[in-house]
PDB file of C-alpha atoms in Angstrom:
ATOM      1  CA  MET A 171     -73.781 -39.263 102.138  1.00 47.00           C
ATOM      2  CA  THR A 172     -70.694 -38.878  99.931  1.00 50.00           C
ATOM      3  CA  ASP A 173     -70.502 -40.822  96.629  1.00 52.00           C
ATOM      4  CA  ASP A 174     -67.020 -42.532  96.581  1.00 55.00           C
ATOM      5  CA  ARG A 175     -67.457 -44.287  93.249  1.00 57.00           C
ATOM      6  CA  VAL A 176     -64.784 -43.807  90.535  1.00 52.00           C
ATOM      7  CA  TYR A 177     -66.035 -43.200  87.016  1.00 52.00           C
ATOM      8  CA  PRO A 178     -63.775 -44.394  84.112  1.00 54.00           C
ATOM      9  CA  SER A 179     -62.337 -41.818  81.664  1.00 52.00           C
ATOM     10  CA  SER A 180     -63.759 -41.507  78.175  1.00 53.00           C
ATOM     11  CA  LYS A 181     -60.186 -41.676  76.584  1.00 52.00           C
ATOM     12  CA  PRO A 182     -58.425 -44.984  76.366  1.00 53.00           C
ATOM     13  CA  PRO A 183     -55.466 -45.414  78.668  1.00 54.00           C
ATOM     14  CA  GLY A 184     -52.057 -44.364  77.283  1.00 51.00           C
ATOM     15  CA  ALA A 185     -53.423 -41.935  74.641  1.00 49.00           C
ATOM     16  CA  ALA A 186     -51.558 -38.573  74.319  1.00 51.00           C
ATOM     17  CA  THR A 187     -53.392 -35.352  74.698  1.00 53.00           C
ATOM     18  CA  ALA A 188     -53.363 -33.430  71.346  1.00 52.00           C
ATOM     19  CA  ASN A 189     -52.692 -29.680  71.282  1.00 55.00           C
ATOM     20  CA  PRO A 190     -55.494 -27.649  69.829  1.00 56.00           C
ATOM     21  CA  THR A 191     -54.874 -26.133  66.334  1.00 57.00           C
ATOM     22  CA  PHE A 192     -55.643 -22.543  65.410  1.00 54.00           C
ATOM     23  CA  PRO A 193     -55.777 -20.832  61.966  1.00 61.00           C
ATOM     24  CA  ALA A 194     -52.579 -18.894  60.903  1.00 56.00           C
ATOM     25  CA  ASN A 195     -52.653 -15.197  61.569  1.00 58.00           C
ATOM     26  CA  LYS A 196     -51.582 -12.461  59.101  1.00 54.00           C
ATOM     27  CA  ALA A 197     -48.012 -12.201  60.418  1.00 54.00           C
ATOM     28  CA  GLN A 198     -47.422 -15.911  59.848  1.00 56.00           C
ATOM     29  CA  LEU A 199     -48.854 -15.783  56.337  1.00 54.00           C
ATOM     30  CA  TYR A 200     -46.605 -12.789  55.409  1.00 54.00           C
ATOM     31  CA  SER A 201     -43.478 -14.525  56.737  1.00 56.00           C
ATOM     32  CA  ALA A 202     -44.216 -17.652  54.700  1.00 55.00           C
ATOM     33  CA  ASN A 203     -44.616 -15.746  51.402  1.00 56.00           C
ATOM     34  CA  ARG A 204     -41.676 -13.310  51.873  1.00 57.00           C
ATOM     35  CA  PRO A 205     -38.415 -14.291  49.954  1.00 57.00           C
ATOM     36  CA  ALA A 206     -35.362 -15.260  51.921  1.00 56.00           C
ATOM     37  CA  TYR A 207     -33.155 -12.330  52.920  1.00 52.00           C
ATOM     38  CA  ARG A 208     -29.828 -12.056  51.076  1.00 57.00           C
ATOM     39  CA  GLN A 209     -26.989 -10.062  52.461  1.00 54.00           C
ATOM     40  CA  PRO A 210     -25.834  -7.360  49.950  1.00 54.00           C
ATOM     41  CA  ALA A 211     -22.283  -7.483  48.485  1.00 50.00           C
ATOM     42  CA  SER A 212     -19.704  -5.632  50.453  1.00 51.00           C
ATOM     43  CA  ARG A 213     -19.108  -2.002  49.630  1.00 52.00           C
ATOM     44  CA  ARG A 214     -15.350  -2.587  49.436  1.00 51.00           C
ATOM     45  CA  ARG A 215     -15.693  -4.999  46.484  1.00 56.00           C
ATOM     46  CA  THR A 216     -18.000  -2.597  44.622  1.00 57.00           C
ATOM     47  CA  HIS A 217     -15.611   0.276  45.250  1.00 56.00           C
ATOM     48  CA  SER A 218     -12.591  -1.697  43.912  1.00 63.00           C
ATOM     49  CA  ARG A 219     -14.491  -2.610  40.742  1.00 64.00           C
ATOM     50  CA  GLY A 220     -15.336   1.021  40.151  1.00 67.00           C
ATOM     51  CA  CYS A 221     -11.695   2.052  40.551  1.00 75.00           C
ATOM     52  CA  CYS A 222     -10.552  -0.590  38.025  1.00 78.00           C
ATOM     53  CA  CYS A 223     -13.122   0.543  35.481  1.00 80.00           C
ATOM     54  CA  ARG A 224     -12.099   4.176  35.871  1.00 77.00           C
ATOM     55  CA  CYS A 225      -8.398   3.293  35.502  1.00 82.00           C
ATOM     56  CA  CYS A 226      -9.063   1.314  32.309  1.00 82.00           C
ATOM     57  CA  CYS A 227     -11.114   4.130  30.818  1.00 82.00           C
ATOM     58  CA  TRP A 228      -8.432   6.721  31.600  1.00 79.00           C
ATOM     59  CA  THR A 229      -5.694   4.496  30.172  1.00 83.00           C
ATOM     60  CA  ILE A 230      -7.584   4.009  26.903  1.00 84.00           C
ATOM     61  CA  PHE A 231      -8.305   7.728  26.714  1.00 76.00           C
ATOM     62  CA  VAL A 232      -4.623   8.635  27.204  1.00 82.00           C
ATOM     63  CA  ILE A 233      -3.505   6.115  24.549  1.00 84.00           C
ATOM     64  CA  LEU A 234      -6.021   7.457  22.027  1.00 80.00           C
ATOM     65  CA  LEU A 235      -4.940  10.995  22.831  1.00 77.00           C
ATOM     66  CA  LEU A 236      -1.269  10.145  22.241  1.00 78.00           C
ATOM     67  CA  ILE A 237      -2.105   8.413  18.958  1.00 77.00           C
ATOM     68  CA  ALA A 238      -4.090  11.428  17.774  1.00 74.00           C
ATOM     69  CA  ALA A 239      -1.268  13.793  18.768  1.00 70.00           C
ATOM     70  CA  ALA A 240       1.340  11.689  16.932  1.00 62.00           C
ATOM     71  CA  ALA A 241      -0.827  11.519  13.818  1.00 65.00           C
ATOM     72  CA  ALA A 242      -1.346  15.284  13.863  1.00 63.00           C
ATOM     73  CA  ALA A 243       2.373  15.944  14.319  1.00 59.00           C
ATOM     74  CA  SER A 244       3.260  13.561  11.465  1.00 57.00           C
ATOM     75  CA  ALA A 245       0.730  15.236   9.192  1.00 62.00           C
ATOM     76  CA  VAL A 246       2.198  18.655   9.970  1.00 60.00           C
ATOM     77  CA  VAL A 247       5.756  17.435   9.261  1.00 59.00           C
ATOM     78  CA  TYR A 248       4.647  15.827   5.996  1.00 62.00           C
ATOM     79  CA  LEU A 249       2.794  18.957   4.827  1.00 58.00           C
ATOM     80  CA  ILE A 250       5.704  21.256   5.717  1.00 61.00           C
ATOM     81  CA  TYR A 251       8.518  19.264   4.056  1.00 62.00           C
ATOM     82  CA  ARG A 252       6.637  17.509   1.227  1.00 70.00           C
ATOM     83  CA  PRO A 253       9.304  14.774   0.873  1.00 79.00           C
ATOM     84  CA  GLN A 254       9.997  13.278  -2.557  1.00 86.00           C
ATOM     85  CA  ARG A 255      11.887  10.156  -3.568  1.00 89.00           C
ATOM     86  CA  PRO A 256      15.477  10.427  -4.801  1.00 93.00           C
ATOM     87  CA  SER A 257      16.203   9.514  -8.430  1.00 95.00           C
ATOM     88  CA  PHE A 258      19.013   7.435  -9.948  1.00 97.00           C
ATOM     89  CA  THR A 259      20.467   7.292 -13.464  1.00 96.00           C
ATOM     90  CA  VAL A 260      23.132   5.033 -14.982  1.00 97.00           C
ATOM     91  CA  SER A 261      25.590   7.485 -16.544  1.00 95.00           C
ATOM     92  CA  SER A 262      28.115   4.944 -17.833  1.00 95.00           C
ATOM     93  CA  LEU A 263      28.965   1.251 -17.820  1.00 96.00           C
ATOM     94  CA  LYS A 264      32.270  -0.001 -19.236  1.00 96.00           C
ATOM     95  CA  VAL A 265      33.150  -3.668 -19.584  1.00 95.00           C
ATOM     96  CA  SER A 266      36.857  -4.512 -19.298  1.00 94.00           C
ATOM     97  CA  SER A 267      36.406  -8.278 -19.066  1.00 93.00           C
ATOM     98  CA  LEU A 268      33.554 -10.716 -19.463  1.00 93.00           C
ATOM     99  CA  ASN A 269      34.838 -14.189 -20.266  1.00 91.00           C
ATOM    100  CA  PHE A 270      34.972 -17.709 -18.898  1.00 92.00           C
ATOM    101  CA  THR A 271      38.218 -18.846 -17.256  1.00 90.00           C
ATOM    102  CA  SER A 272      36.880 -22.366 -16.699  1.00 89.00           C
ATOM    103  CA  ALA A 273      33.844 -24.360 -17.703  1.00 87.00           C
ATOM    104  CA  ASN A 274      31.403 -22.406 -15.540  1.00 91.00           C
ATOM    105  CA  HIS A 275      33.455 -19.663 -13.878  1.00 93.00           C
ATOM    106  CA  LEU A 276      32.895 -16.161 -15.265  1.00 94.00           C
ATOM    107  CA  ALA A 277      35.552 -13.466 -14.928  1.00 94.00           C
ATOM    108  CA  THR A 278      33.897 -10.045 -14.815  1.00 95.00           C
ATOM    109  CA  GLY A 279      35.323  -6.551 -14.785  1.00 95.00           C
ATOM    110  CA  ILE A 280      32.872  -3.654 -15.088  1.00 96.00           C
ATOM    111  CA  SER A 281      33.198   0.041 -14.206  1.00 97.00           C
ATOM    112  CA  LEU A 282      29.845   1.517 -13.219  1.00 97.00           C
ATOM    113  CA  SER A 283      28.849   5.146 -12.675  1.00 97.00           C
ATOM    114  CA  VAL A 284      25.464   6.132 -11.252  1.00 97.00           C
ATOM    115  CA  ILE A 285      24.093   9.630 -10.680  1.00 97.00           C
ATOM    116  CA  ALA A 286      21.893  10.104  -7.591  1.00 97.00           C
ATOM    117  CA  LYS A 287      19.714  13.205  -7.325  1.00 96.00           C
ATOM    118  CA  ASN A 288      17.933  14.544  -4.244  1.00 95.00           C
ATOM    119  CA  PRO A 289      15.129  16.913  -5.361  1.00 94.00           C
ATOM    120  CA  ASN A 290      14.150  17.966  -1.820  1.00 92.00           C
ATOM    121  CA  LYS A 291      14.931  21.383  -0.375  1.00 90.00           C
ATOM    122  CA  ASN A 292      14.617  20.386   3.274  1.00 87.00           C
ATOM    123  CA  VAL A 293      15.091  16.609   3.240  1.00 90.00           C
ATOM    124  CA  GLY A 294      18.378  14.703   3.379  1.00 92.00           C
ATOM    125  CA  PHE A 295      19.194  10.998   2.971  1.00 94.00           C
ATOM    126  CA  ASN A 296      21.838   8.952   4.794  1.00 95.00           C
ATOM    127  CA  TYR A 297      22.661   5.753   2.897  1.00 96.00           C
ATOM    128  CA  ASP A 298      24.312   2.615   4.233  1.00 96.00           C
ATOM    129  CA  VAL A 299      26.710   0.560   2.114  1.00 97.00           C
ATOM    130  CA  THR A 300      24.967  -0.286  -1.170  1.00 97.00           C
ATOM    131  CA  ASP A 301      25.168  -3.799  -2.625  1.00 97.00           C
ATOM    132  CA  ILE A 302      25.218  -3.954  -6.424  1.00 98.00           C
ATOM    133  CA  THR A 303      24.199  -6.994  -8.470  1.00 97.00           C
ATOM    134  CA  VAL A 304      24.511  -7.112 -12.262  1.00 97.00           C
ATOM    135  CA  TYR A 305      22.278  -9.579 -14.128  1.00 96.00           C
ATOM    136  CA  LYS A 306      22.194 -10.851 -17.686  1.00 94.00           C
ATOM    137  CA  THR A 307      18.570 -10.977 -18.765  1.00 93.00           C
ATOM    138  CA  SER A 308      16.775 -12.620 -21.656  1.00 87.00           C
ATOM    139  CA  PRO A 309      13.041 -13.102 -22.347  1.00 86.00           C
ATOM    140  CA  GLY A 310      11.713 -16.421 -21.120  1.00 83.00           C
ATOM    141  CA  ASP A 311      14.830 -17.271 -19.066  1.00 85.00           C
ATOM    142  CA  ASP A 312      15.810 -16.638 -15.464  1.00 88.00           C
ATOM    143  CA  ASP A 313      18.151 -13.762 -14.743  1.00 92.00           C
ATOM    144  CA  VAL A 314      21.814 -14.791 -14.419  1.00 93.00           C
ATOM    145  CA  VAL A 315      24.163 -13.015 -12.007  1.00 95.00           C
ATOM    146  CA  ILE A 316      27.283 -11.915 -13.909  1.00 95.00           C
ATOM    147  CA  GLY A 317      28.791  -9.491 -11.395  1.00 96.00           C
ATOM    148  CA  LYS A 318      28.780  -8.186  -7.809  1.00 97.00           C
ATOM    149  CA  GLY A 319      29.992  -4.919  -6.294  1.00 97.00           C
ATOM    150  CA  SER A 320      29.274  -2.228  -3.725  1.00 97.00           C
ATOM    151  CA  ILE A 321      29.189   1.514  -3.064  1.00 97.00           C
ATOM    152  CA  PRO A 322      30.387   2.951   0.269  1.00 97.00           C
ATOM    153  CA  SER A 323      27.909   4.659   2.591  1.00 97.00           C
ATOM    154  CA  PHE A 324      27.280   8.327   1.836  1.00 96.00           C
ATOM    155  CA  VAL A 325      25.190  11.335   2.857  1.00 95.00           C
ATOM    156  CA  HIS A 326      22.878  12.757   0.218  1.00 94.00           C
ATOM    157  CA  GLY A 327      22.376  16.418   1.056  1.00 92.00           C
ATOM    158  CA  LYS A 328      19.475  18.700   0.199  1.00 91.00           C
ATOM    159  CA  LYS A 329      19.097  19.610  -3.480  1.00 93.00           C
ATOM    160  CA  ASN A 330      22.238  17.601  -4.172  1.00 95.00           C
ATOM    161  CA  THR A 331      23.500  15.565  -7.128  1.00 96.00           C
ATOM    162  CA  THR A 332      26.092  12.886  -6.343  1.00 96.00           C
ATOM    163  CA  LEU A 333      28.136  10.748  -8.740  1.00 97.00           C
ATOM    164  CA  LEU A 334      28.548   7.201  -7.431  1.00 97.00           C
ATOM    165  CA  LYS A 335      31.241   4.902  -8.838  1.00 96.00           C
ATOM    166  CA  SER A 336      31.850   1.206  -8.343  1.00 97.00           C
ATOM    167  CA  THR A 337      33.972  -1.603  -9.762  1.00 96.00           C
ATOM    168  CA  ILE A 338      31.974  -4.746 -10.424  1.00 97.00           C
ATOM    169  CA  GLY A 339      33.792  -8.066 -10.052  1.00 96.00           C
ATOM    170  CA  SER A 340      33.006 -11.708 -10.724  1.00 95.00           C
ATOM    171  CA  PRO A 341      29.990 -13.400  -9.136  1.00 93.00           C
ATOM    172  CA  PRO A 342      30.765 -15.307  -5.918  1.00 89.00           C
ATOM    173  CA  GLY A 343      30.145 -18.763  -7.378  1.00 88.00           C
ATOM    174  CA  ASP A 344      30.186 -20.655 -10.657  1.00 91.00           C
ATOM    175  CA  LEU A 345      27.254 -20.481 -13.032  1.00 92.00           C
ATOM    176  CA  ASP A 346      25.091 -23.509 -13.600  1.00 91.00           C
ATOM    177  CA  GLU A 347      25.782 -25.437 -16.804  1.00 90.00           C
ATOM    178  CA  LEU A 348      22.656 -24.291 -18.620  1.00 90.00           C
ATOM    179  CA  SER A 349      23.194 -20.577 -17.882  1.00 90.00           C
ATOM    180  CA  ALA A 350      26.905 -20.819 -18.653  1.00 91.00           C
ATOM    181  CA  GLY A 351      26.230 -22.532 -21.989  1.00 90.00           C
ATOM    182  CA  LYS A 352      23.758 -19.860 -23.122  1.00 89.00           C
ATOM    183  CA  LEU A 353      26.050 -16.999 -22.083  1.00 90.00           C
ATOM    184  CA  LYS A 354      29.046 -18.580 -23.852  1.00 89.00           C
ATOM    185  CA  GLY A 355      27.044 -18.769 -27.063  1.00 88.00           C
ATOM    186  CA  GLU A 356      26.100 -15.084 -26.869  1.00 87.00           C
ATOM    187  CA  LEU A 357      29.667 -14.005 -26.106  1.00 86.00           C
ATOM    188  CA  LYS A 358      31.108 -16.046 -28.985  1.00 83.00           C
ATOM    189  CA  ALA A 359      28.585 -14.478 -31.348  1.00 83.00           C
ATOM    190  CA  LYS A 360      29.825 -11.046 -30.262  1.00 80.00           C
ATOM    191  CA  LYS A 361      26.298 -10.116 -29.328  1.00 81.00           C
ATOM    192  CA  ALA A 362      25.424  -7.402 -26.867  1.00 88.00           C
ATOM    193  CA  VAL A 363      23.575  -8.871 -23.902  1.00 91.00           C
ATOM    194  CA  ALA A 364      20.754  -7.227 -21.981  1.00 93.00           C
ATOM    195  CA  VAL A 365      21.940  -6.147 -18.550  1.00 95.00           C
ATOM    196  CA  LYS A 366      19.986  -5.281 -15.413  1.00 97.00           C
ATOM    197  CA  ILE A 367      21.558  -3.521 -12.429  1.00 97.00           C
ATOM    198  CA  VAL A 368      20.053  -3.778  -8.942  1.00 97.00           C
ATOM    199  CA  LEU A 369      21.186  -1.608  -6.014  1.00 97.00           C
ATOM    200  CA  ASP A 370      20.101  -2.618  -2.489  1.00 96.00           C
ATOM    201  CA  THR A 371      20.718  -0.618   0.678  1.00 95.00           C
ATOM    202  CA  LYS A 372      19.109   1.017   3.701  1.00 95.00           C
ATOM    203  CA  VAL A 373      18.463   4.731   4.069  1.00 94.00           C
ATOM    204  CA  LYS A 374      17.583   7.092   6.906  1.00 92.00           C
ATOM    205  CA  VAL A 375      15.616  10.257   6.103  1.00 89.00           C
ATOM    206  CA  LYS A 376      16.252  13.520   7.922  1.00 88.00           C
ATOM    207  CA  MET A 377      13.684  16.344   7.893  1.00 83.00           C
ATOM    208  CA  GLY A 378      14.779  19.176  10.152  1.00 78.00           C
ATOM    209  CA  SER A 379      15.133  17.614  13.591  1.00 78.00           C
ATOM    210  CA  VAL A 380      12.981  14.617  12.633  1.00 77.00           C
ATOM    211  CA  LYS A 381      14.776  11.398  11.664  1.00 82.00           C
ATOM    212  CA  SER A 382      13.052   8.331  10.345  1.00 82.00           C
ATOM    213  CA  PRO A 383      14.159   4.771  11.156  1.00 87.00           C
ATOM    214  CA  LYS A 384      16.180   3.011   8.477  1.00 90.00           C
ATOM    215  CA  SER A 385      14.139   1.740   5.556  1.00 89.00           C
ATOM    216  CA  GLY A 386      15.076  -0.559   2.714  1.00 91.00           C
ATOM    217  CA  ILE A 387      15.531   0.924  -0.749  1.00 93.00           C
ATOM    218  CA  ARG A 388      16.001  -0.930  -4.038  1.00 95.00           C
ATOM    219  CA  VAL A 389      16.946   0.704  -7.335  1.00 96.00           C
ATOM    220  CA  THR A 390      16.430  -1.396 -10.477  1.00 97.00           C
ATOM    221  CA  CYS A 391      17.912  -0.156 -13.751  1.00 97.00           C
ATOM    222  CA  GLU A 392      17.018  -1.873 -17.028  1.00 96.00           C
ATOM    223  CA  GLY A 393      17.348  -1.140 -20.742  1.00 94.00           C
ATOM    224  CA  ILE A 394      21.162  -1.511 -20.862  1.00 95.00           C
ATOM    225  CA  LYS A 395      23.037  -3.368 -23.622  1.00 94.00           C
ATOM    226  CA  ALA A 396      26.625  -4.488 -22.997  1.00 93.00           C
ATOM    227  CA  ALA A 397      29.104  -6.477 -25.077  1.00 91.00           C
ATOM    228  CA  ALA A 398      32.275  -8.290 -24.063  1.00 90.00           C
ATOM    229  CA  PRO A 399      35.562  -6.675 -25.199  1.00 90.00           C
ATOM    230  CA  SER A 400      37.373  -8.347 -28.084  1.00 83.00           C
ATOM    231  CA  GLY A 401      40.804  -7.245 -26.909  1.00 79.00           C
ATOM    232  CA  LYS A 402      42.317  -5.217 -24.099  1.00 82.00           C
ATOM    233  CA  LYS A 403      40.187  -2.194 -24.836  1.00 89.00           C
ATOM    234  CA  SER A 404      37.011  -1.837 -22.752  1.00 92.00           C
ATOM    235  CA  THR A 405      33.632  -1.659 -24.384  1.00 93.00           C
ATOM    236  CA  THR A 406      31.077   0.979 -23.438  1.00 94.00           C
ATOM    237  CA  ALA A 407      27.532  -0.196 -22.855  1.00 94.00           C
ATOM    238  CA  ALA A 408      24.548   1.560 -24.362  1.00 93.00           C
ATOM    239  CA  THR A 409      22.786   3.316 -21.456  1.00 92.00           C
ATOM    240  CA  SER A 410      20.720   5.945 -23.285  1.00 90.00           C
ATOM    241  CA  GLY A 411      17.582   3.848 -22.943  1.00 89.00           C
ATOM    242  CA  ALA A 412      18.224   2.866 -19.344  1.00 94.00           C
ATOM    243  CA  LYS A 413      15.472   3.543 -16.829  1.00 95.00           C
ATOM    244  CA  CYS A 414      15.803   3.203 -13.070  1.00 96.00           C
ATOM    245  CA  LYS A 415      12.922   2.420 -10.763  1.00 95.00           C
ATOM    246  CA  VAL A 416      13.213   3.399  -7.103  1.00 94.00           C
ATOM    247  CA  ASP A 417      11.360   1.188  -4.625  1.00 92.00           C
ATOM    248  CA  LEU A 418      11.347   3.153  -1.383  1.00 81.00           C
ATOM    249  CA  ARG A 419       8.708   3.189   1.347  1.00 65.00           C
ATOM    250  CA  ILE A 420       9.552   5.840   3.909  1.00 58.00           C
ATOM    251  CA  LYS A 421       6.915   5.849   6.635  1.00 53.00           C
ATOM    252  CA  ILE A 422       6.000   8.954   8.593  1.00 48.00           C
ATOM    253  CA  TRP A 423       3.213   7.618  10.771  1.00 44.00           C
ATOM    254  CA  LYS A 424       0.612   6.619   8.164  1.00 46.00           C
ATOM    255  CA  PHE A 425       2.078   8.732   5.369  1.00 46.00           C
ATOM    256  CA  THR A 426       4.416   7.093   2.850  1.00 49.00           C
ATOM    257  CA  PHE A 427       6.357   8.359  -0.121  1.00 47.00           C
TER     258      PHE A 427
END
């Protein structure tokens, strides 16, 4: 006889059936410990960086090469020509007038002669217009401008001696009261005053086919004694003790003279 009885289930009604768990295999463990994969940078970006670096290196190399070549060429030119500074000497200074026409206005008339010598065999100088300023000097006091003049531009050839002449006129403005008072006292006492002459200009140096850019040059001449004339006859200043200093900085690359 068949048993038709229904036996109840051991699980409560409505409970979900859980999936069985198994231990992780080796492949799963390796995947968990392996770092995340990163896609490498593109080859195009790496290639462009390399090109930029090579271009920069070549540019720096070419610049350094040009600098070295210029320095070598300048050294060769300097050693071949051995340039020296020109020299200047005050040969004469004659005062035709040095008196006050008003309280502070000075009337000046001076004839100046300067000798310029170029000692170089293969170097020439091209001078611009030279400005001349004549000062009255005294220890402990500021220099006082008593005259202004100029010398036209000129070419100073190799191994050449040139006589430069100029007429010095009155200063452009009136003197201040203090300077005018001191100068009046010296002129009335018939004293010779100490005079300083300053020449300012620009010069270009020529060595063979090489020409330098224009450079400033200043010539300062001191040790001159001049007195005002008592009548119409000019007085001659004492220039035997005059010394001229040439301030010239001609640059040939890193070489100066």
